[in-house]
Amino acid sequence: MIRKLLVANRGEIALRVFRACSELGIDTVAVAPPDDSGALHARSADETVEIASYLASEEPIRAAKQSGADAIHPGYGFLAENADFARAVEAAGLTWVGPTPEALETAGDKLRSKEVAREAGVPVVESGEPAELGFPLILKAAAGGGGRGMRVVRTAHELDEARAAASREAEAAFGDGTVFAERYVERPRHIEIQLLGDVQGTVISLGERECSVQRRHQKVLEEAPSPALDQALRVQISEAAVAFARAIGYRGAGTAEFMLAGRDFWFLELNGRIQVEHPVTELVTGVDLVKQQLRIAQGEPLDVSNSLLLGHAVEVRLYAEDPRTFLPQGGKLKRLRLPESIRVDAGVEEGDEIALDYDPMIAKLIAHGETRQDALTKLRDALAETEVEGVVTNLPFLRWLVTHPKVRAGHTTTAFLVENPPLSEPPPRPPDAAWRGG
């Protein structure tokens, strides 16, 4: 049993894990370098240990031993999907709250993942040499995701420059500049399946999330369920996700990501961690995903099954960033009023400083309703109540987004923000016909 847990992360995800631990009677340990020692997560744990950096893999292990913690939860980002870190945690005699190092290695290698997916009968996008694929194509980092090391190439004369830029970005982000080429699917939807797997080998799907509204290949609005899926297609994609997870011996909470065009779908990758957008799944299934992570790490069998979906949930991320350019902004939160009518997962509070050295997320706002329109209306009203002073935020953009006719109608793809620039005037009304993308 886990008695004391160290969270090797910061911000809202550290606070989210602390809440789950508190409800389970587990003591908590925060870590923070000197420049982040005053952060909310460092003030909220039962104990805080200073570390040199969130990216120094030896530091959380040292802090765990110093504090007497017997388990480490990596959160998301930083070291969360680092197989060597997971292996070092286990070698130190600590409980690792996450997938096995071997599963992380396979999931983290995008080329190997595609091979495993093919062998498991899961559809993947064609990859290969640019001359064979033709254009447009997309270059991707083999060692990571999150939009980094990614370039769309539409003509042959763009290829060399794009490949060099993608490789440099991948090297800086992941320490590996390897990139590969893949056929580019125009205007797809982004669908992901929430998975849970236990040490006994059981893997289940908790349904999908749609995350098609993105800027720079990073998610802006997430919802569950997807307005594009009927039950038959939901089952097909879920079965594909479970097949891949079983093929790599997956345990813990994970997310299989897919592209969808019409009724065709292709596997992209498996993220071996809790996702930023996990609350929308929690609200429509009633399953606490962080508690499930902790129970699975303790060796307990899954105590949930493939759940019936309960209503609809939508999440947006409130950032300290320019609402048109999405460039990060720093400053002191002189005033912060977050809505009480919906779920809010915040990583800061009034009076805190938003530093440009770290993720500028202020909070996630998540609304749940009986229908999709109910959830969007609740989110619209909650955003109207939200007040932030002292830093520039994307609040005007979020208010624009959740009232946009195409968003309200569910007519969005990954190209939405390219075709509808932030804060631009929306069309007067959406088309009447139902539309599933493609």
Coordinates of C-alpha atoms in Angstrom, one line a residue:
M1 CA 0.0 0.0 0.0
I2 CA 1.2 3.5 -0.8
R3 CA 1.6 5.5 2.4
K4 CA 3.4 8.6 1.2
L5 CA 3.4 9.8 -2.4
L6 CA 5.7 12.3 -4.1
V7 CA 4.4 14.1 -7.1
A8 CA 7.3 14.9 -9.6
N9 CA 5.4 17.8 -11.1
R10 CA 3.9 21.2 -10.4
G11 CA 0.7 23.3 -11.1
E12 CA -2.8 22.0 -11.4
I13 CA -1.9 18.3 -12.0
A14 CA 0.2 18.2 -8.7
L15 CA -2.8 19.7 -6.9
R16 CA -5.2 17.2 -8.6
V17 CA -3.0 14.2 -7.4
F18 CA -2.8 15.7 -3.9
R19 CA -6.6 15.8 -3.7
A20 CA -6.9 12.2 -4.7
C21 CA -4.3 11.2 -2.1
S22 CA -6.1 13.2 0.6
E23 CA -9.3 11.3 -0.1
L24 CA -7.4 8.0 0.1
G25 CA -5.5 8.8 3.3
I26 CA -2.1 9.1 1.5
D27 CA 0.4 11.7 2.7
T28 CA 1.8 14.0 0.0
V29 CA 5.2 15.4 -0.9
A30 CA 5.7 18.3 -3.3
V31 CA 9.0 19.1 -5.1
A32 CA 10.1 22.5 -6.3
P33 CA 13.3 24.2 -7.5
P34 CA 14.3 27.5 -5.8
D35 CA 12.6 29.6 -8.5
D36 CA 9.3 27.9 -7.9
S37 CA 9.3 27.4 -4.2
G38 CA 6.4 29.8 -3.6
A39 CA 4.1 28.0 -6.1
L40 CA 0.7 26.8 -5.0
H41 CA 1.5 23.1 -5.2
A42 CA 4.5 23.7 -3.0
R43 CA 2.3 25.3 -0.4
S44 CA -0.4 22.7 -0.6
A45 CA 1.4 19.4 0.1
D46 CA 2.0 17.9 3.5
E47 CA 5.7 18.3 2.9
T48 CA 7.9 20.0 0.3
V49 CA 11.5 19.1 -0.8
E50 CA 13.7 21.5 -2.8
I51 CA 15.1 20.0 -6.0
A52 CA 17.4 21.4 -8.6
S53 CA 15.1 21.1 -11.6
Y54 CA 11.8 19.3 -12.6
L55 CA 13.8 17.7 -15.5
A56 CA 16.6 16.3 -13.4
S57 CA 15.6 12.7 -13.2
E58 CA 17.7 11.9 -10.1
E59 CA 16.1 14.7 -8.1
P60 CA 12.6 13.3 -7.4
I61 CA 14.2 10.0 -6.3
R62 CA 16.5 11.7 -3.9
A63 CA 13.6 13.8 -2.6
A64 CA 11.5 10.7 -2.1
K65 CA 14.2 9.0 -0.1
Q66 CA 14.7 12.2 1.9
S67 CA 11.1 12.6 2.7
G68 CA 10.3 8.9 3.3
A69 CA 7.9 8.7 0.3
D70 CA 7.3 5.2 -1.0
A71 CA 5.8 6.1 -4.4
I72 CA 6.2 8.7 -7.2
H73 CA 3.5 10.0 -9.5
P74 CA 4.9 11.9 -12.5
G75 CA 1.9 13.9 -13.5
Y76 CA 2.1 14.9 -17.2
G77 CA 5.0 16.5 -19.0
F78 CA 8.5 16.8 -17.6
L79 CA 9.5 13.1 -16.8
A80 CA 6.1 11.5 -17.1
E81 CA 6.8 9.4 -20.1
N82 CA 10.6 8.9 -19.6
A83 CA 11.2 5.2 -19.5
D84 CA 14.6 5.5 -17.9
F85 CA 13.1 7.6 -15.1
A86 CA 10.4 5.0 -14.5
R87 CA 13.1 2.3 -14.4
A88 CA 15.2 4.2 -12.0
V89 CA 12.2 4.8 -9.7
E90 CA 11.5 1.1 -9.6
A91 CA 15.2 0.3 -9.1
A92 CA 15.3 2.5 -6.1
G93 CA 12.6 0.4 -4.5
L94 CA 9.8 2.9 -5.0
T95 CA 6.4 2.4 -6.5
W96 CA 6.1 4.0 -9.9
V97 CA 2.6 5.3 -10.6
G98 CA 2.5 4.7 -14.4
P99 CA 3.1 2.1 -17.2
T100 CA 6.0 -0.3 -17.2
P101 CA 9.3 1.2 -18.6
E102 CA 9.0 -1.3 -21.5
A103 CA 5.5 0.0 -22.4
L104 CA 6.7 3.6 -22.2
E105 CA 9.6 2.8 -24.5
T106 CA 7.4 1.2 -27.1
A107 CA 4.7 4.0 -26.8
G108 CA 7.4 6.7 -26.9
D109 CA 9.0 5.4 -30.1
K110 CA 6.5 6.5 -32.8
L111 CA 7.9 4.3 -35.5
R112 CA 7.9 1.2 -33.3
S113 CA 4.4 2.1 -32.2
K114 CA 3.2 2.1 -35.8
E115 CA 4.7 -1.4 -36.3
V116 CA 3.0 -2.8 -33.2
A117 CA -0.3 -1.2 -34.2
R118 CA -0.1 -2.8 -37.6
E119 CA 0.7 -6.2 -36.1
A120 CA -2.3 -5.8 -33.8
G121 CA -4.6 -5.0 -36.7
V122 CA -5.0 -1.3 -35.8
P123 CA -5.2 1.1 -38.8
V124 CA -2.3 3.5 -39.1
V125 CA -1.5 6.3 -41.5
E126 CA 0.9 5.4 -44.2
S127 CA 4.5 6.4 -43.6
G128 CA 7.6 6.1 -45.7
E129 CA 9.9 8.1 -47.9
P130 CA 8.6 11.5 -49.2
A131 CA 9.0 10.4 -52.8
E132 CA 6.7 7.4 -52.2
L133 CA 4.1 9.3 -50.1
G134 CA 3.7 12.3 -52.3
F135 CA 2.5 15.7 -51.0
P136 CA 1.2 17.0 -48.7
L137 CA 3.0 15.1 -46.0
I138 CA 3.8 15.7 -42.4
L139 CA 7.1 15.3 -40.6
K140 CA 7.0 14.1 -37.0
A141 CA 9.4 13.5 -34.2
A142 CA 10.0 9.8 -33.6
A143 CA 10.8 10.3 -29.9
G144 CA 7.9 12.5 -28.8
G145 CA 4.7 14.5 -29.6
G146 CA 2.8 17.5 -28.3
G147 CA 3.2 19.3 -31.6
R148 CA 7.0 19.6 -31.3
G149 CA 9.2 18.5 -34.1
M150 CA 6.2 18.5 -36.4
R151 CA 6.0 20.2 -39.9
V152 CA 3.4 20.0 -42.7
V153 CA 5.2 20.0 -46.1
R154 CA 3.1 20.7 -49.2
T155 CA 5.7 20.8 -51.9
A156 CA 9.0 19.1 -52.6
H157 CA 11.0 22.4 -52.5
E158 CA 9.9 22.9 -48.8
L159 CA 11.1 19.5 -47.7
D160 CA 14.8 20.0 -46.8
E161 CA 14.2 23.2 -44.8
A162 CA 11.2 21.7 -43.0
R163 CA 13.1 18.5 -42.2
A164 CA 16.0 20.4 -40.8
A165 CA 13.7 22.6 -38.7
A166 CA 11.7 19.6 -37.4
S167 CA 14.8 17.7 -36.5
R168 CA 16.3 20.7 -34.6
E169 CA 13.1 21.1 -32.7
A170 CA 12.8 17.4 -31.9
E171 CA 16.5 17.3 -30.7
A172 CA 15.8 20.3 -28.4
A173 CA 12.6 18.8 -27.0
F174 CA 13.4 15.1 -26.8
G175 CA 17.1 14.8 -27.1
D176 CA 16.6 12.9 -30.4
G177 CA 16.4 14.6 -33.8
T178 CA 15.0 11.6 -35.7
V179 CA 11.9 12.6 -37.7
F180 CA 9.8 10.5 -40.1
A181 CA 7.4 11.3 -42.9
E182 CA 3.7 10.4 -42.9
R183 CA 0.8 11.0 -45.3
Y184 CA -1.0 14.2 -44.3
V185 CA -4.7 13.9 -43.7
E186 CA -6.4 17.2 -44.4
R187 CA -8.9 18.5 -41.9
P188 CA -9.4 15.4 -39.7
R189 CA -11.0 15.3 -36.3
H190 CA -8.8 14.4 -33.3
I191 CA -10.3 11.5 -31.3
E192 CA -8.7 9.9 -28.2
I193 CA -9.7 6.9 -26.2
Q194 CA -9.2 6.8 -22.4
L195 CA -7.8 3.5 -21.3
L196 CA -7.2 1.8 -18.0
G197 CA -5.1 -1.3 -17.6
D198 CA -4.2 -3.3 -14.5
V199 CA -1.3 -5.6 -13.6
Q200 CA -3.5 -8.6 -14.1
G201 CA -3.7 -7.8 -17.8
T202 CA -7.2 -6.4 -18.0
V203 CA -7.5 -3.3 -20.3
I204 CA -10.8 -1.3 -20.7
S205 CA -11.9 1.7 -22.6
L206 CA -13.8 4.5 -20.8
G207 CA -14.9 6.1 -24.1
E208 CA -13.6 8.9 -26.2
R209 CA -12.7 12.5 -26.0
E210 CA -12.7 14.9 -29.0
C211 CA -9.9 17.4 -29.1
S212 CA -10.1 18.7 -32.6
V213 CA -9.8 22.4 -31.7
Q214 CA -6.1 23.0 -31.6
R215 CA -3.5 25.7 -31.9
R216 CA 0.0 24.7 -33.1
H217 CA -1.0 21.0 -32.8
Q218 CA -1.9 21.6 -29.1
K219 CA -5.4 21.2 -27.7
V220 CA -7.6 24.1 -26.8
L221 CA -11.1 22.6 -26.2
E222 CA -11.8 19.0 -25.2
E223 CA -15.1 17.3 -24.9
A224 CA -16.7 13.9 -24.2
P225 CA -18.3 12.2 -25.9
S226 CA -17.5 13.3 -29.4
P227 CA -20.3 14.7 -31.5
A228 CA -18.9 12.8 -34.5
L229 CA -19.2 9.3 -33.3
D230 CA -22.2 7.0 -33.2
Q231 CA -22.1 3.9 -31.1
A232 CA -20.8 1.6 -33.8
L233 CA -17.9 3.8 -34.6
R234 CA -17.2 4.4 -30.9
V235 CA -16.9 0.6 -30.4
Q236 CA -14.6 0.2 -33.4
I237 CA -12.2 2.9 -32.2
S238 CA -12.3 1.7 -28.6
E239 CA -11.5 -1.9 -29.7
A240 CA -8.6 -0.7 -31.7
A241 CA -7.2 1.3 -28.7
V242 CA -7.6 -1.7 -26.4
A243 CA -5.9 -4.0 -28.9
F244 CA -2.8 -1.7 -29.1
A245 CA -2.7 -1.3 -25.3
R246 CA -2.8 -5.1 -24.8
A247 CA -0.1 -5.6 -27.4
I248 CA 2.4 -3.6 -25.4
G249 CA 1.3 -4.9 -21.9
Y250 CA -0.1 -1.5 -20.9
R251 CA -1.0 -0.8 -17.2
G252 CA -2.3 2.4 -15.6
A253 CA -4.2 5.3 -17.2
G254 CA -3.3 6.0 -20.8
T255 CA -4.8 7.6 -23.9
A256 CA -4.7 6.3 -27.5
E257 CA -5.0 9.1 -30.0
F258 CA -6.6 8.7 -33.5
M259 CA -7.4 10.8 -36.5
L260 CA -10.9 10.6 -37.9
A261 CA -12.1 11.5 -41.4
G262 CA -15.7 10.5 -42.1
R263 CA -15.8 6.9 -40.8
D264 CA -12.2 6.2 -41.4
F265 CA -9.8 6.4 -38.5
W266 CA -6.0 5.9 -37.9
F267 CA -4.0 5.4 -34.8
L268 CA -1.5 8.2 -34.0
E269 CA 0.1 7.4 -30.7
L270 CA -0.5 6.2 -27.1
N271 CA 0.3 8.7 -24.3
G272 CA 1.5 6.8 -21.3
R273 CA 0.3 9.2 -18.6
I274 CA -2.7 11.1 -17.3
Q275 CA -3.9 13.7 -19.8
V276 CA -4.6 17.4 -19.1
E277 CA -8.2 16.8 -20.3
H278 CA -8.9 13.8 -18.1
P279 CA -11.7 15.6 -16.2
V280 CA -14.2 15.5 -19.1
T281 CA -14.0 11.7 -18.9
E282 CA -14.4 11.7 -15.2
L283 CA -17.5 13.8 -15.4
V284 CA -19.2 11.6 -18.0
T285 CA -18.2 8.2 -16.5
G286 CA -18.1 9.0 -12.7
V287 CA -14.6 7.3 -12.6
D288 CA -11.8 9.1 -10.7
L289 CA -8.9 8.4 -13.0
V290 CA -6.2 9.5 -10.6
K291 CA -7.5 7.2 -7.8
Q292 CA -7.5 4.4 -10.4
Q293 CA -3.9 5.1 -11.2
L294 CA -3.0 4.8 -7.5
R295 CA -4.9 1.6 -7.0
I296 CA -3.4 0.0 -10.1
A297 CA 0.1 1.0 -9.0
Q298 CA -0.6 -0.9 -5.7
G299 CA -1.4 -4.0 -7.7
E300 CA -5.2 -3.9 -7.3
P301 CA -7.4 -5.2 -10.1
L302 CA -9.7 -2.8 -11.9
D303 CA -12.9 -2.1 -10.1
V304 CA -14.6 -0.3 -13.0
S305 CA -15.9 -1.6 -16.3
N306 CA -16.6 0.0 -19.6
S307 CA -18.9 2.7 -18.4
L308 CA -22.1 4.1 -19.8
L309 CA -21.7 7.8 -20.7
L310 CA -23.6 10.2 -18.5
G311 CA -24.4 13.4 -20.3
H312 CA -21.7 15.6 -21.9
A313 CA -18.6 17.5 -20.6
V314 CA -16.6 20.3 -22.2
E315 CA -13.2 21.7 -21.0
V316 CA -11.2 24.7 -21.9
R317 CA -7.8 25.9 -20.7
L318 CA -7.4 29.3 -19.2
Y319 CA -3.9 30.5 -20.0
A320 CA -1.8 33.6 -19.4
E321 CA -1.3 34.1 -23.1
D322 CA -2.2 36.5 -25.9
P323 CA -5.7 35.7 -27.1
R324 CA -4.8 36.2 -30.8
T325 CA -1.2 35.0 -31.1
F326 CA -1.2 32.5 -28.1
L327 CA 2.2 33.8 -27.0
P328 CA 2.8 33.2 -23.2
Q329 CA 2.5 36.2 -20.9
G330 CA 3.9 36.7 -17.4
G331 CA 2.9 38.8 -14.5
K332 CA 1.2 38.8 -11.1
L333 CA -2.4 37.7 -10.7
K334 CA -3.7 40.8 -9.0
R335 CA -7.3 39.5 -9.3
L336 CA -8.6 36.0 -10.0
R337 CA -12.2 35.1 -9.8
L338 CA -13.0 31.6 -11.0
P339 CA -16.6 30.3 -11.4
E340 CA -18.2 28.2 -8.7
S341 CA -20.9 26.8 -11.0
I342 CA -18.7 24.3 -12.8
R343 CA -15.6 22.2 -12.0
V344 CA -12.4 24.2 -12.0
D345 CA -8.9 22.6 -11.7
A346 CA -6.6 25.5 -11.0
G347 CA -2.8 25.6 -10.5
V348 CA -2.6 29.1 -9.1
E349 CA -4.5 31.6 -6.9
E350 CA -4.9 35.3 -6.6
G351 CA -1.6 36.9 -5.8
D352 CA 0.5 34.3 -7.5
E353 CA 3.1 35.1 -10.1
I354 CA 2.9 33.6 -13.6
A355 CA 6.5 33.0 -14.6
L356 CA 7.5 32.5 -18.3
D357 CA 9.8 29.7 -17.3
Y358 CA 6.8 27.3 -16.8
D359 CA 3.5 26.4 -18.4
P360 CA 1.3 29.5 -18.2
M361 CA -1.9 27.6 -17.5
I362 CA -4.0 29.3 -14.9
A363 CA -6.9 26.8 -14.7
K364 CA -9.0 24.3 -16.5
L365 CA -12.8 25.0 -16.6
I366 CA -14.9 22.0 -17.1
A367 CA -18.7 22.1 -17.6
H368 CA -21.1 19.1 -17.5
G369 CA -24.6 18.9 -18.7
E370 CA -27.3 16.5 -19.8
T371 CA -26.7 17.4 -23.4
R372 CA -23.8 19.0 -25.3
Q373 CA -25.7 22.3 -25.7
D374 CA -26.3 22.3 -21.9
A375 CA -22.6 21.8 -21.2
L376 CA -21.6 24.5 -23.7
T377 CA -24.1 27.0 -22.3
K378 CA -22.9 26.3 -18.7
L379 CA -19.3 26.9 -19.9
R380 CA -20.3 30.1 -21.7
D381 CA -21.9 31.4 -18.5
A382 CA -19.0 30.3 -16.3
L383 CA -16.5 32.1 -18.6
A384 CA -18.6 35.3 -18.4
E385 CA -18.2 35.1 -14.6
T386 CA -14.4 34.6 -14.8
E387 CA -12.2 37.7 -14.0
V388 CA -8.5 38.0 -14.3
E389 CA -6.4 41.1 -13.7
G390 CA -2.7 41.6 -13.8
V391 CA -1.8 39.3 -16.7
V392 CA -3.0 39.1 -20.3
T393 CA -5.1 35.9 -20.8
N394 CA -6.9 34.0 -23.5
L395 CA -10.2 34.6 -21.7
P396 CA -11.6 36.7 -24.7
F397 CA -10.6 33.9 -27.0
L398 CA -12.3 31.2 -24.9
R399 CA -15.5 33.3 -24.7
W400 CA -15.4 33.7 -28.5
L401 CA -14.7 30.0 -29.0
V402 CA -17.6 28.5 -26.9
T403 CA -20.2 30.7 -28.7
H404 CA -18.9 30.2 -32.2
P405 CA -21.6 28.6 -34.4
K406 CA -19.3 25.9 -35.7
V407 CA -18.3 24.9 -32.2
R408 CA -21.9 24.9 -31.0
A409 CA -22.8 22.7 -34.0
G410 CA -19.9 20.3 -33.6
H411 CA -18.5 21.2 -37.0
T412 CA -14.8 21.4 -36.1
T413 CA -11.7 19.8 -37.3
T414 CA -8.0 20.3 -36.5
A415 CA -8.0 23.1 -39.1
F416 CA -10.7 25.1 -37.3
L417 CA -8.4 27.9 -35.9
V418 CA -6.7 28.2 -39.3
E419 CA -10.0 28.6 -41.1
N420 CA -11.5 30.7 -38.3
P421 CA -8.7 33.0 -36.9
P422 CA -9.1 33.7 -33.1
L423 CA -11.7 36.5 -32.3
S424 CA -12.7 36.7 -36.0
E425 CA -16.3 37.3 -36.9
P426 CA -18.1 33.9 -37.2
P427 CA -20.4 33.0 -40.0
P428 CA -24.0 34.0 -39.2
R429 CA -25.3 30.4 -38.7
P430 CA -24.0 26.9 -39.1
P431 CA -25.2 24.5 -41.9
D432 CA -28.4 22.7 -41.1
A433 CA -27.2 19.3 -42.2
A434 CA -25.5 16.9 -39.7
W435 CA -21.8 16.7 -40.4
R436 CA -19.2 14.2 -39.1
G437 CA -16.0 15.6 -40.7
G438 CA -14.1 14.3 -43.6

